[in-house]
mmCIF file of C-alpha atoms and ligand atoms in Angstrom:
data_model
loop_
_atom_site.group_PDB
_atom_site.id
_atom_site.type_symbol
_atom_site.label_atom_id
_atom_site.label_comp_id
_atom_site.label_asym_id
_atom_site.label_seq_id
_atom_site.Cartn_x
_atom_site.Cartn_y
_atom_site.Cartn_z
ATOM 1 C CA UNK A 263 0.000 0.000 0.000
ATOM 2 C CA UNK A 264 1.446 3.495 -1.072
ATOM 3 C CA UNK A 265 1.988 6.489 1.152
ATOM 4 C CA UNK A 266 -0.908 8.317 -0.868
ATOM 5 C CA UNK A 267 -3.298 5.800 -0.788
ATOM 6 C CA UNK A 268 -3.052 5.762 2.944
ATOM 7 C CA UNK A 269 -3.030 10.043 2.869
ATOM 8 C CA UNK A 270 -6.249 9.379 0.752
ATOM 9 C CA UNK A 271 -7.681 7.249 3.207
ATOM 10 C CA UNK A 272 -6.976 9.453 6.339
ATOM 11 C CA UNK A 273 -8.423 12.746 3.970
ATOM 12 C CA UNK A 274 -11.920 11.516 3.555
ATOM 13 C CA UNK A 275 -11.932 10.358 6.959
ATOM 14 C CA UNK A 276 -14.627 12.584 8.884
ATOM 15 C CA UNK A 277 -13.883 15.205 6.289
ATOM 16 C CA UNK A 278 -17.077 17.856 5.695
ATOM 17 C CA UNK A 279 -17.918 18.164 2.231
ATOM 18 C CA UNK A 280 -19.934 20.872 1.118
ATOM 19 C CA UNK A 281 -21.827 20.173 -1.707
ATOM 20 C CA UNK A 282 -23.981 23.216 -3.829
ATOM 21 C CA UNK A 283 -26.729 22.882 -5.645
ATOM 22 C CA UNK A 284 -27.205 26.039 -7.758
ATOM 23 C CA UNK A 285 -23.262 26.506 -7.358
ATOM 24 C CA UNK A 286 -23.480 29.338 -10.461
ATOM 25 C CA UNK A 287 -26.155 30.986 -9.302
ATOM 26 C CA UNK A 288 -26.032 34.547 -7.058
ATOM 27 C CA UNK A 289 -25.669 32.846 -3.543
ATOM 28 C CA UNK A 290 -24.336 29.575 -4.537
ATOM 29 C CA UNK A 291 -21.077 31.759 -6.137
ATOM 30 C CA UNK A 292 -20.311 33.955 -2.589
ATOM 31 C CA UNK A 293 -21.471 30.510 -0.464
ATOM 32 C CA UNK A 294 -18.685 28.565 -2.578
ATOM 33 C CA UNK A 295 -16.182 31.018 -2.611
ATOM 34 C CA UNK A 296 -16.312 31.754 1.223
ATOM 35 C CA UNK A 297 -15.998 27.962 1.989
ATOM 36 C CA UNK A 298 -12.837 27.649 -0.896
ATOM 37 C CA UNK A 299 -11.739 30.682 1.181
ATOM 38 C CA UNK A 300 -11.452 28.708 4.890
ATOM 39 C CA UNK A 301 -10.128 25.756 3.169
ATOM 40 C CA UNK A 302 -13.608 23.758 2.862
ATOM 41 C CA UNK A 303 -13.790 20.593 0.231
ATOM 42 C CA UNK A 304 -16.763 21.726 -2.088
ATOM 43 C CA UNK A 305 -17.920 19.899 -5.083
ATOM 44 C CA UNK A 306 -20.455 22.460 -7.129
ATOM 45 C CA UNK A 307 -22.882 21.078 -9.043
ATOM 46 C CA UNK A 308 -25.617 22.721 -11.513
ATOM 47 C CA UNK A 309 -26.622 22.872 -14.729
ATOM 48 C CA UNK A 310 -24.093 25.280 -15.740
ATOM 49 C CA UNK A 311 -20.082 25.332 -14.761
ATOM 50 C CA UNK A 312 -19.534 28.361 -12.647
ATOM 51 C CA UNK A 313 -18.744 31.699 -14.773
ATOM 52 C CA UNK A 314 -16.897 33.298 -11.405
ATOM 53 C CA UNK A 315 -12.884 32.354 -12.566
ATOM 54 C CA UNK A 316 -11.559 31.177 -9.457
ATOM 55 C CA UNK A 317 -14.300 28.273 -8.719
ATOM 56 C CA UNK A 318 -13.535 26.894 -11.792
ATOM 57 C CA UNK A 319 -10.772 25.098 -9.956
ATOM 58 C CA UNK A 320 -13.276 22.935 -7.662
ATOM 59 C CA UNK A 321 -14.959 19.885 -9.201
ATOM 60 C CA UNK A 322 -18.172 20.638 -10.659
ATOM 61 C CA UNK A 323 -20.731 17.899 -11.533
ATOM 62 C CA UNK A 324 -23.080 18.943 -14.496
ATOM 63 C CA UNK A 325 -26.441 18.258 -12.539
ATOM 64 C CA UNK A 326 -30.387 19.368 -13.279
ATOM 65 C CA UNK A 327 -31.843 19.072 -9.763
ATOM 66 C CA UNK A 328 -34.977 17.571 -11.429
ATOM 67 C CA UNK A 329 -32.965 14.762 -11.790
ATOM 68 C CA UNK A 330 -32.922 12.252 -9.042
ATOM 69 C CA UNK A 331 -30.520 9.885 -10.354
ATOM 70 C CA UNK A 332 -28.154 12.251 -11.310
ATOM 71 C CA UNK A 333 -28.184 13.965 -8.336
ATOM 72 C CA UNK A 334 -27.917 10.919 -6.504
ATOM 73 C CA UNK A 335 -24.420 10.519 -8.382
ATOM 74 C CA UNK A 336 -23.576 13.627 -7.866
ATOM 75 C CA UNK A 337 -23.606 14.187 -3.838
ATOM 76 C CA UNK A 338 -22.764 10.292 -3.739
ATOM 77 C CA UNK A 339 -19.555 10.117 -5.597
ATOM 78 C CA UNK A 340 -18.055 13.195 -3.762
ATOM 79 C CA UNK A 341 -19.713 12.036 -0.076
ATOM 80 C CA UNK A 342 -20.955 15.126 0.288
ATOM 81 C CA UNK A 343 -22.105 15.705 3.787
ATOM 82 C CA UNK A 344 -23.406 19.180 3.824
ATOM 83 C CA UNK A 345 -25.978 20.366 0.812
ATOM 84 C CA UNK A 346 -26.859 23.632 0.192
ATOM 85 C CA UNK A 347 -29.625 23.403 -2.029
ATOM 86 C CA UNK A 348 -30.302 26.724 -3.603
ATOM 87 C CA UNK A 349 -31.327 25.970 -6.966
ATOM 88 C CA UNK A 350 -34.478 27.624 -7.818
ATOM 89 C CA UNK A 351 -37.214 29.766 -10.017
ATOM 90 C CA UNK A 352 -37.159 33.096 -8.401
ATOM 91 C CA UNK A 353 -40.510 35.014 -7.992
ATOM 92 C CA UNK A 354 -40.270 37.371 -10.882
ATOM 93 C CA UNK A 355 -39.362 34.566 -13.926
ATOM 94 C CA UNK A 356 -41.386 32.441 -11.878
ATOM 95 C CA UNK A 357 -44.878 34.039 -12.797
ATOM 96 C CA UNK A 358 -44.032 34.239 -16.269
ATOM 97 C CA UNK A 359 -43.427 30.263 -16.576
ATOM 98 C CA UNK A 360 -45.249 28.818 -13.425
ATOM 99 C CA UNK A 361 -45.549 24.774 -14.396
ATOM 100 C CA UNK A 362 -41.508 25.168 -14.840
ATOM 101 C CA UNK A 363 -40.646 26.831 -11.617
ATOM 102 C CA UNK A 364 -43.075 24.596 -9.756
ATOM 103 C CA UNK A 365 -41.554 21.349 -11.382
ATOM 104 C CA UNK A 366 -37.856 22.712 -10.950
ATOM 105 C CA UNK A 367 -38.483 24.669 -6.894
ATOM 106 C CA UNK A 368 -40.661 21.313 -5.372
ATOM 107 C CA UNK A 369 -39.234 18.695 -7.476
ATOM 108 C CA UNK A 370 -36.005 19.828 -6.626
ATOM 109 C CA UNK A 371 -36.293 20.050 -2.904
ATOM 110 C CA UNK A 372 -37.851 16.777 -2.691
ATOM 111 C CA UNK A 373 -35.086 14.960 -4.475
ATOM 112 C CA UNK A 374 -32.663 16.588 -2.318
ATOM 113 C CA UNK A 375 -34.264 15.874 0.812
ATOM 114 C CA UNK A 376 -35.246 12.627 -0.210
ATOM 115 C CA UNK A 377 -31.871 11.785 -0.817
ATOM 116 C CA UNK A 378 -30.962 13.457 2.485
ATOM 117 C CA UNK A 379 -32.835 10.840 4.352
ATOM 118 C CA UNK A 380 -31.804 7.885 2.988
ATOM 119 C CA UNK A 381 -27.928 8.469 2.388
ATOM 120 C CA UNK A 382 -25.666 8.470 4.909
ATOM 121 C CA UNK A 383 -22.833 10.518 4.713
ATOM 122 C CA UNK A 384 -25.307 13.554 4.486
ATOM 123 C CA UNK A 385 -25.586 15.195 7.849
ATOM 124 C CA UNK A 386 -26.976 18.798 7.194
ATOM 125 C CA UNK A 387 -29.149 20.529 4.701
ATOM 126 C CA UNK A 388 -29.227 24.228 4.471
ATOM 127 C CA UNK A 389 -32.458 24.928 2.171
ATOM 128 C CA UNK A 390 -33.373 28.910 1.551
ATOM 129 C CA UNK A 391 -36.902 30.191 1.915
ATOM 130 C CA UNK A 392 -37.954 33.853 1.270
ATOM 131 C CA UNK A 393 -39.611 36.907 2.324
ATOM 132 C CA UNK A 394 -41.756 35.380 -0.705
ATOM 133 C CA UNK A 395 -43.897 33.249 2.036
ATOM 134 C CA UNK A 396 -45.481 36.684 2.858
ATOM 135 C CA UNK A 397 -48.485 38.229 1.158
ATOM 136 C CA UNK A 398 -51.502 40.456 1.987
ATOM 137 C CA UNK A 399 -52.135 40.487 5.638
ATOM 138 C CA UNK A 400 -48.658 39.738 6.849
ATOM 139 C CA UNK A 401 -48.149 43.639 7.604
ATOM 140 C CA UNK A 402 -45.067 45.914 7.628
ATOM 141 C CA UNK A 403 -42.807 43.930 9.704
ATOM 142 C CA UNK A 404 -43.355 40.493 9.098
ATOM 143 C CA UNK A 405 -43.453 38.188 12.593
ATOM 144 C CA UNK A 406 -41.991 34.632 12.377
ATOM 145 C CA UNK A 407 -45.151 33.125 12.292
ATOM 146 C CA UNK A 408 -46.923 35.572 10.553
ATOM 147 C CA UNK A 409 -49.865 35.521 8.137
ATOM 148 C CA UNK A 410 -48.568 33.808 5.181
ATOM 149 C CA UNK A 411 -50.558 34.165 2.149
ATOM 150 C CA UNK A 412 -47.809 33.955 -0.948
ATOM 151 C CA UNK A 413 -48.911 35.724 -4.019
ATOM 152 C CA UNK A 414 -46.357 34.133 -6.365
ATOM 153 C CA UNK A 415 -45.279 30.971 -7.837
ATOM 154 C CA UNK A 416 -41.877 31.165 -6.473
ATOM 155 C CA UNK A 417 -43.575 32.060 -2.817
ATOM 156 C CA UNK A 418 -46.076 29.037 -2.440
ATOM 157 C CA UNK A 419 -43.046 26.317 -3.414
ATOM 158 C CA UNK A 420 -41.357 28.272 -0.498
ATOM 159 C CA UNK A 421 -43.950 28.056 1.817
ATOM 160 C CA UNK A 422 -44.769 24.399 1.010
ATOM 161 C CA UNK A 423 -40.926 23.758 0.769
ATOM 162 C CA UNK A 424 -40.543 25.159 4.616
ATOM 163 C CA UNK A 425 -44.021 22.486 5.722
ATOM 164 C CA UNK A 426 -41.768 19.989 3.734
ATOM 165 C CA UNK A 427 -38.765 20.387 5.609
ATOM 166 C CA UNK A 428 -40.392 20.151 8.998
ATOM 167 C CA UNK A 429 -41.803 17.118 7.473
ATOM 168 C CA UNK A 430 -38.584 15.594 6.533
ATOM 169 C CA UNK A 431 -37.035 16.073 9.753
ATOM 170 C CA UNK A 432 -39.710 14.998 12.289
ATOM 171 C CA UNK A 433 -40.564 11.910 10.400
ATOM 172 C CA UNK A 434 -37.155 10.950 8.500
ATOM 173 C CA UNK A 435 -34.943 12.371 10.631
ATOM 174 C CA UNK A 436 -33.289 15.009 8.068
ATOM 175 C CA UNK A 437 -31.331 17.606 9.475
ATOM 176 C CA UNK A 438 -32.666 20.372 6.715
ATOM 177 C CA UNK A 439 -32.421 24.140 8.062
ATOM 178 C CA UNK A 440 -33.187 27.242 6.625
ATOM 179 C CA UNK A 441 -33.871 31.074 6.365
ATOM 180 C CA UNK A 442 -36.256 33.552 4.872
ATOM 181 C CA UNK A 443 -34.153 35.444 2.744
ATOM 182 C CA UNK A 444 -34.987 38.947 1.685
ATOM 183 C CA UNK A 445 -33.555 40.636 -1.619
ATOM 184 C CA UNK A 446 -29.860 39.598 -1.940
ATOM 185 C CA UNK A 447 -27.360 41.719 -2.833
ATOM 186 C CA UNK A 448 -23.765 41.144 -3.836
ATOM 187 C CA UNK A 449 -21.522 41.430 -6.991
ATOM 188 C CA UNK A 450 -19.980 37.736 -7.930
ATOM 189 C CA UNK A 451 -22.680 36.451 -9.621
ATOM 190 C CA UNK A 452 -26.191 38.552 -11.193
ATOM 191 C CA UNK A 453 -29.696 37.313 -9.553
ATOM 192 C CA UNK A 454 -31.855 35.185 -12.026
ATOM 193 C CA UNK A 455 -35.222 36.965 -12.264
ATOM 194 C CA UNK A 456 -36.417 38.202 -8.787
ATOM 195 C CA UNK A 457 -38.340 41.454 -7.990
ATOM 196 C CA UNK A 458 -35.806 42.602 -5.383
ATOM 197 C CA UNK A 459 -33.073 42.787 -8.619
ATOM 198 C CA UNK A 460 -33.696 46.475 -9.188
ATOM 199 C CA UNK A 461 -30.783 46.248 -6.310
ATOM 200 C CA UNK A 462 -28.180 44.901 -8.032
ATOM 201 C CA UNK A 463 -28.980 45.504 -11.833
ATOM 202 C CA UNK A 464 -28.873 49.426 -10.691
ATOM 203 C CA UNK A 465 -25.131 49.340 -10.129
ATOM 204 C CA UNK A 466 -24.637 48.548 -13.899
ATOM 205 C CA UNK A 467 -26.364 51.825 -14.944
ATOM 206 C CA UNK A 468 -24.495 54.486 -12.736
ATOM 207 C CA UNK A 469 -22.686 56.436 -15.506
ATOM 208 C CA UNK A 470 -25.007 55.933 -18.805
ATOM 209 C CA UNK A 471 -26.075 58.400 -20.886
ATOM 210 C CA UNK A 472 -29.705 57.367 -20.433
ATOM 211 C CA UNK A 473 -31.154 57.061 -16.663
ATOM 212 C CA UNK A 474 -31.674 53.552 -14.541
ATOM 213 C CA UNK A 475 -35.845 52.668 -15.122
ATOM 214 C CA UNK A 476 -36.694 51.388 -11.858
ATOM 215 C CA UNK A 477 -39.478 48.690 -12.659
ATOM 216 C CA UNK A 478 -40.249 49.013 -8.954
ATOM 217 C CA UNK A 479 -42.015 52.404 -7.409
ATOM 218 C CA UNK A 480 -40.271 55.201 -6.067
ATOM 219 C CA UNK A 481 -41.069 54.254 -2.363
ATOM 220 C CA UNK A 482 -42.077 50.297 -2.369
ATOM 221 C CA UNK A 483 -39.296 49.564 0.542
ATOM 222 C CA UNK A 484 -38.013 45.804 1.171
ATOM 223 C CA UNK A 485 -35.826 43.753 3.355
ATOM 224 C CA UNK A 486 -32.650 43.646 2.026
ATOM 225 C CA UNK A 487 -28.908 42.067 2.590
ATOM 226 C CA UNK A 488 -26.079 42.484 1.716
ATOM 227 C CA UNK A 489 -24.115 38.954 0.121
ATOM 228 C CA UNK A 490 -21.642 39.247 3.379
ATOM 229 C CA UNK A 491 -24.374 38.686 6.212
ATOM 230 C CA UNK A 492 -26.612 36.029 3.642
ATOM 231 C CA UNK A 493 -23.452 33.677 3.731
ATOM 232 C CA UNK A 494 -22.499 34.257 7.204
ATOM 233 C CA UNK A 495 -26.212 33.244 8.352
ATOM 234 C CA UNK A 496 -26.485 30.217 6.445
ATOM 235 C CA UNK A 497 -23.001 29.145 7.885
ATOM 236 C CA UNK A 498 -23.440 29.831 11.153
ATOM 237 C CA UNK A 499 -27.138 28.400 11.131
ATOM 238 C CA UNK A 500 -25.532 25.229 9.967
ATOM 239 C CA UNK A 501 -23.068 25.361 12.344
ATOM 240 C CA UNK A 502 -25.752 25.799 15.238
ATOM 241 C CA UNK A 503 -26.072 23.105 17.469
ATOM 242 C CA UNK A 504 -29.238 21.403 16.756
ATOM 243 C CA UNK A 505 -30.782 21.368 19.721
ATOM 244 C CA UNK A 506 -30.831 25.479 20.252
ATOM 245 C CA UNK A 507 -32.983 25.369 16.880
ATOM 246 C CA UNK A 508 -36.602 25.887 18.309
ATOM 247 C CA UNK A 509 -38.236 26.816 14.866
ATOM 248 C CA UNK A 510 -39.997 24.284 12.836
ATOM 249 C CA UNK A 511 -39.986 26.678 9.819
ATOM 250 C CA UNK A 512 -37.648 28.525 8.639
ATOM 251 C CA UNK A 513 -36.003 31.431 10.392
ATOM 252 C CA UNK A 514 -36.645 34.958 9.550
ATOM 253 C CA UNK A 515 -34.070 37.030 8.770
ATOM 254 C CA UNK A 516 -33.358 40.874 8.222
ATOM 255 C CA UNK A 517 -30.573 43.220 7.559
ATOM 256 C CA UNK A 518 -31.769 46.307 6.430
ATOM 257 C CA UNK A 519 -35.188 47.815 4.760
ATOM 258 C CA UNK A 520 -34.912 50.726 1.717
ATOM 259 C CA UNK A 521 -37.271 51.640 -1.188
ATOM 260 C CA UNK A 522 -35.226 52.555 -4.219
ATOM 261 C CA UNK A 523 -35.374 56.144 -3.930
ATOM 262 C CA UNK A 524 -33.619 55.588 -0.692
ATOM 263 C CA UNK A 525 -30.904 53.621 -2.313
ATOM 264 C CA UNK A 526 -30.626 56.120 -5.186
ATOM 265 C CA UNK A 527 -30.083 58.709 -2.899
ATOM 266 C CA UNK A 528 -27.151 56.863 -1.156
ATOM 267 C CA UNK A 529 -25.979 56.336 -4.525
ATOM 268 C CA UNK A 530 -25.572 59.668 -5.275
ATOM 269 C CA UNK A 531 -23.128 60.834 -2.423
ATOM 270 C CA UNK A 532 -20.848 58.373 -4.622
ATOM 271 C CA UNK A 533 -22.343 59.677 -8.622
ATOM 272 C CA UNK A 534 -23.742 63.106 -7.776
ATOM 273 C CA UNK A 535 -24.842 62.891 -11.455
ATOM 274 C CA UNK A 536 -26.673 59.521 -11.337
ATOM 275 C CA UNK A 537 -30.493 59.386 -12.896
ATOM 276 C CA UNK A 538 -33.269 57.332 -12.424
ATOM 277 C CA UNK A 539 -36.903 57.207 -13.610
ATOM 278 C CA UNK A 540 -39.702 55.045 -12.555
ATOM 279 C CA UNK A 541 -41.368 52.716 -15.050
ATOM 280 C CA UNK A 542 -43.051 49.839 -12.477
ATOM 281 C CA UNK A 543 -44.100 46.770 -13.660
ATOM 282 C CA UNK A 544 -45.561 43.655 -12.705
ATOM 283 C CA UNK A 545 -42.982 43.210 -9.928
ATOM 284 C CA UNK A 546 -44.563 46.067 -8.494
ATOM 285 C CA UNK A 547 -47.228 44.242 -7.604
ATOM 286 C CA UNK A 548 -45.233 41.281 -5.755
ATOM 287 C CA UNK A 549 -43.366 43.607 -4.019
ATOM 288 C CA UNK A 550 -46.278 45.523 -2.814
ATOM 289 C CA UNK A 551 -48.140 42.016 -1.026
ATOM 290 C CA UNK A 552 -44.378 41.604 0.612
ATOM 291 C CA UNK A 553 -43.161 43.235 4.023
ATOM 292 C CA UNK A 554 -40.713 46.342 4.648
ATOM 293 C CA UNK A 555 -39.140 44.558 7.396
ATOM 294 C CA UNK A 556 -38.666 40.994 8.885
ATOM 295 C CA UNK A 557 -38.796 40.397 12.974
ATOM 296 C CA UNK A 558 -35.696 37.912 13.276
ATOM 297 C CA UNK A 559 -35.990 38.058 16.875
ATOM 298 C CA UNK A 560 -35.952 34.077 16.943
ATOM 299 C CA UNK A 561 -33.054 34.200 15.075
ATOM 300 C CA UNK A 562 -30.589 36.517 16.889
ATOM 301 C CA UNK A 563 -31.840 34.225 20.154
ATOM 302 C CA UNK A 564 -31.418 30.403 18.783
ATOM 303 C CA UNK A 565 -27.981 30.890 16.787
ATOM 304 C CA UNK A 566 -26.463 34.302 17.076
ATOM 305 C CA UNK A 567 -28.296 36.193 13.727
ATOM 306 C CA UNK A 568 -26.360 39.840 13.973
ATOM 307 C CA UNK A 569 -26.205 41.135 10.246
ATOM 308 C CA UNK A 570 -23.242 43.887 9.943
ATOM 309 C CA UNK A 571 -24.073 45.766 6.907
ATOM 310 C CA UNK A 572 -26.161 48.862 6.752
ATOM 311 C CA UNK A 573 -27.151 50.338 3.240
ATOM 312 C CA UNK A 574 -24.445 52.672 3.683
ATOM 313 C CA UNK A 575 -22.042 50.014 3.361
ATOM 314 C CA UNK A 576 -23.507 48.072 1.170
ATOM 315 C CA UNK A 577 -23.201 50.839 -1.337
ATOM 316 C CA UNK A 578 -19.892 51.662 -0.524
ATOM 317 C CA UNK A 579 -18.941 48.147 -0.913
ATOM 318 C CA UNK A 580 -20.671 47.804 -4.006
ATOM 319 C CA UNK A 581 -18.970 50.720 -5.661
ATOM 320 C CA UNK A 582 -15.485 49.253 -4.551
ATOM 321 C CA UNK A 583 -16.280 45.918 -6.328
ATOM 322 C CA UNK A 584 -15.295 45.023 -9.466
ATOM 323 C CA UNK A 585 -18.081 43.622 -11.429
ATOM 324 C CA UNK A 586 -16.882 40.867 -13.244
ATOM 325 C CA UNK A 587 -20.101 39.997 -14.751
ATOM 326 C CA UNK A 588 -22.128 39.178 -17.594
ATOM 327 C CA UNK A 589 -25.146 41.855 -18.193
ATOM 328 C CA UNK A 590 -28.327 40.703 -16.189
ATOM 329 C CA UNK A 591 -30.779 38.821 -17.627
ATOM 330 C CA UNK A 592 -34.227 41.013 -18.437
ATOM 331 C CA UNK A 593 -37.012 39.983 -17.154
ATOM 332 C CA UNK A 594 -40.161 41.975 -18.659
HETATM 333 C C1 AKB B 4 -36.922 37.518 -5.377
HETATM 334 O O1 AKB B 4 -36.998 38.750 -5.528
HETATM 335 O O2 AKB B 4 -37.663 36.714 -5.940
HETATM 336 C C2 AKB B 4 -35.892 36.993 -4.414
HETATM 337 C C3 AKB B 4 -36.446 36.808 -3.049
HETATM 338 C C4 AKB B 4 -36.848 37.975 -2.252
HETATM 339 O O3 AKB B 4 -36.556 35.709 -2.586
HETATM 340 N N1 AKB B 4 -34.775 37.863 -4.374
#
C-alpha cells in the first residue's frame, strides 16, 4: 500500500464536504467562494459550470436538480455531507413560466431531501426560503409566524418547501435548516429573475447616458442584505447546534429595509450625477403584497443572527467591487 493511498484514506476520513446545488447561481457563487476561502472541500454542481474564474478550480458535476438519479451521483460520488440546495425559479421569472418553476423549486427540494434521508454521509441541509412566504395580511414587519398568504409561484413552493422540511425532519430524521431570505445583494454572480433585482442591476447603470428605469415604485421599501451577512447566516445556522434550533420553519431574517429612492439617494453621495426614472411593472405588484421589514428576533436568540451591513455600506462596498459579470438577464 502506497503512502498516498493511505493520505487518501486518512483525507476523507470525517472530512465535511460541502456540496452546492445552484453553485453558479447569485448565492451559490459567494457561499462557494467563502468555503474555498477557509479551506472547505466543495464539489459544485448545476446545470451550468460556474462563470466566477476562481471556482472553476473545484470539481463541478453537471447536474439538473430535477434529476434524481443524477443527483444521486452527484452528492454520492463526492460524499458530500453538507448540501446547500439553492437551486431555484425566483418570484419574478417564476410568474411568467409557473408549471416550470413549480416542477424545478418542489421537485427539486424533494429529491434533495429525499436523498438526504436515505444516504448516509449527508448530515446537514441548508435549504433557503424567502420573504416570498409573505403576502396580503402579513403587515409591515413580518413576525416569524406571521400571516402567510404567498402571491407568487416562487412564494407558495417556499412556503410548502418550509411544511416539507419540517416534514422531513420529524418523520425521516433530516437535518434540513433554513432562512427567509430577503432581496440579496452582492456582486460575484447577477440574480436570475427576482423582484428585489432592481438592487443589483442598478449598479450597472451608474454612468449611462440614459437614466436607470426602476421597474419598482419610487417608495415600495423591502428587506434587504447584503451577500456578506446572507453567507455568514447560512453558515453559522448550519453550524448551530441542533438542539438550540426551536423553529420548525424557517427562520426569519433581516438586515436592512430601503425603497429605491432611498438607495438612489445613497448612490448619489458616490455619482452626484446619477439618474433614475420610474417605469413599475408587474414586480410592483409582488413587491407591494411583501413586508418592509422581517422580525428575526428568533433568530438573533437560537444561533447568534447579527447582520453587519447597513445600506451605507452596502453601497460603498458595491462601488469598490469590481463587477466581473455578464449583463443581467431582463425579465419583462
Ligand atoms: C426575489 O426577488 O424573488 C428573491 C427573493 C426575495 O426571494 N430575491
Amino acid at each position: 500500500m502506497d503512502a498516498s493511498y493511505i493520505l487518501r484514506i486518512f483525507a476523507d476520513m470525517n472530512v465535511d464536504v460541502h456540496g452546492i446545488i445552484g453553485a453558479s447561481g447569485q448565492l451559490g457563487t459567494e457561499i462557494a467562494l467563502r468555503l474555498m476561502e477557509a479551506g472547505e472541500r466543495v464539489v459544485l454542481l448545476d446545470i451550468k459550470a460556474p462563470s466566477y474564474a476562481p471556482l472553476q478550480e473545484l470539481p463541478f458535476e453537471k447536474v439538473d436538480v430535477r434529476d434524481q438519479g443524477a443527483l444521486a451521483a452527484g452528492l454520492g460520488g463526492h460524499k458530500v455531507t453538507h448540501v446547500y440546495h439553492l437551486a431555484a425559479a425566483l418570484s419574478a421569472r417564476g410568474e411568467q413560466e409557473p408549471q416550470w418553476a413549480w416542477d424545478l423549486n418542489m421537485n427539486g427540494l424533494l429529491h434533495v431531501l429525499e436523498l438526504a434521508a436515505s444516504m448516509d454521509h449527508i448530515a446537514k441541509v441548508f435549504w433557503p426560503s424567502s420573504i416570498a412566504v409573505f403576502g396580503p395580511g402579513s403587515g409591515p414587519v413580518a413576525a416569524q409566524t406571521g400571516h402567510r398568504l404567498p402571491t407568487t409561484v416562487y412564494g407558495v413552493s417556499k412556503n410548502a418547501g418550509e411544511h416539507w422540511c419540517a416534514w422531513y425532519h420529524q418523520h425521516r430524521g433530516v437535518d434540513v435548516r433554513s432562512v427567509r431570505y430577503p432581496g440579496l445583494i452582492g456582486t460575484l454572480a447577477p440574480p436570475g429573475g427576482g423582484t428585489t433585482d432592481y438592487a443589483v442591476e442598478v449598479f450597472d447603470h451608474l454612468h449611462g447616458a440614459a437614466p436607470y428605469t426602476c421597474f419598482l415604485e419610487a417608495q415600495e421599501k423591502l428587506p434587504m442584505m447584503h451577500m456578506d451577512d446572507a453567507v455568514t447566516g447560512a453558515l453559522q445556522l448550519l453550524a448551530a447546534p441542533r438542539a438550540a434550533l426551536q423553529c420548525a420553519e424557517a427562520y426569519n431574517i433581516g438586515a436592512m429595509s430601503f425603497s429605491p429612492e432611498e438607495l438612489f439617494a445613497e448612490i448619489r453621495r458616490h455619482v452626484p450625477e446619477f439618474k433614475a426614472v420610474f417605469a413599475p411593472d408587474f414586480r410592483q405588484a409582488i413587491a407591494a403584497g411583501w413586508p418592509d421589514a422581517m422580525d428575526d428576533a428568533m433568530a438573533r436568540r437560537d444561533w447568534g443572527w447579527a447582520p453587519q451591513v447597513g445600506l451605507e455600506e452596502l453601497v460603498r462596498s458595491m462601488m469598490a467591487s469590481r463587477r466581473d459579470v455578464q449583463p443581467l438577464p431582463q425579465v419583462s
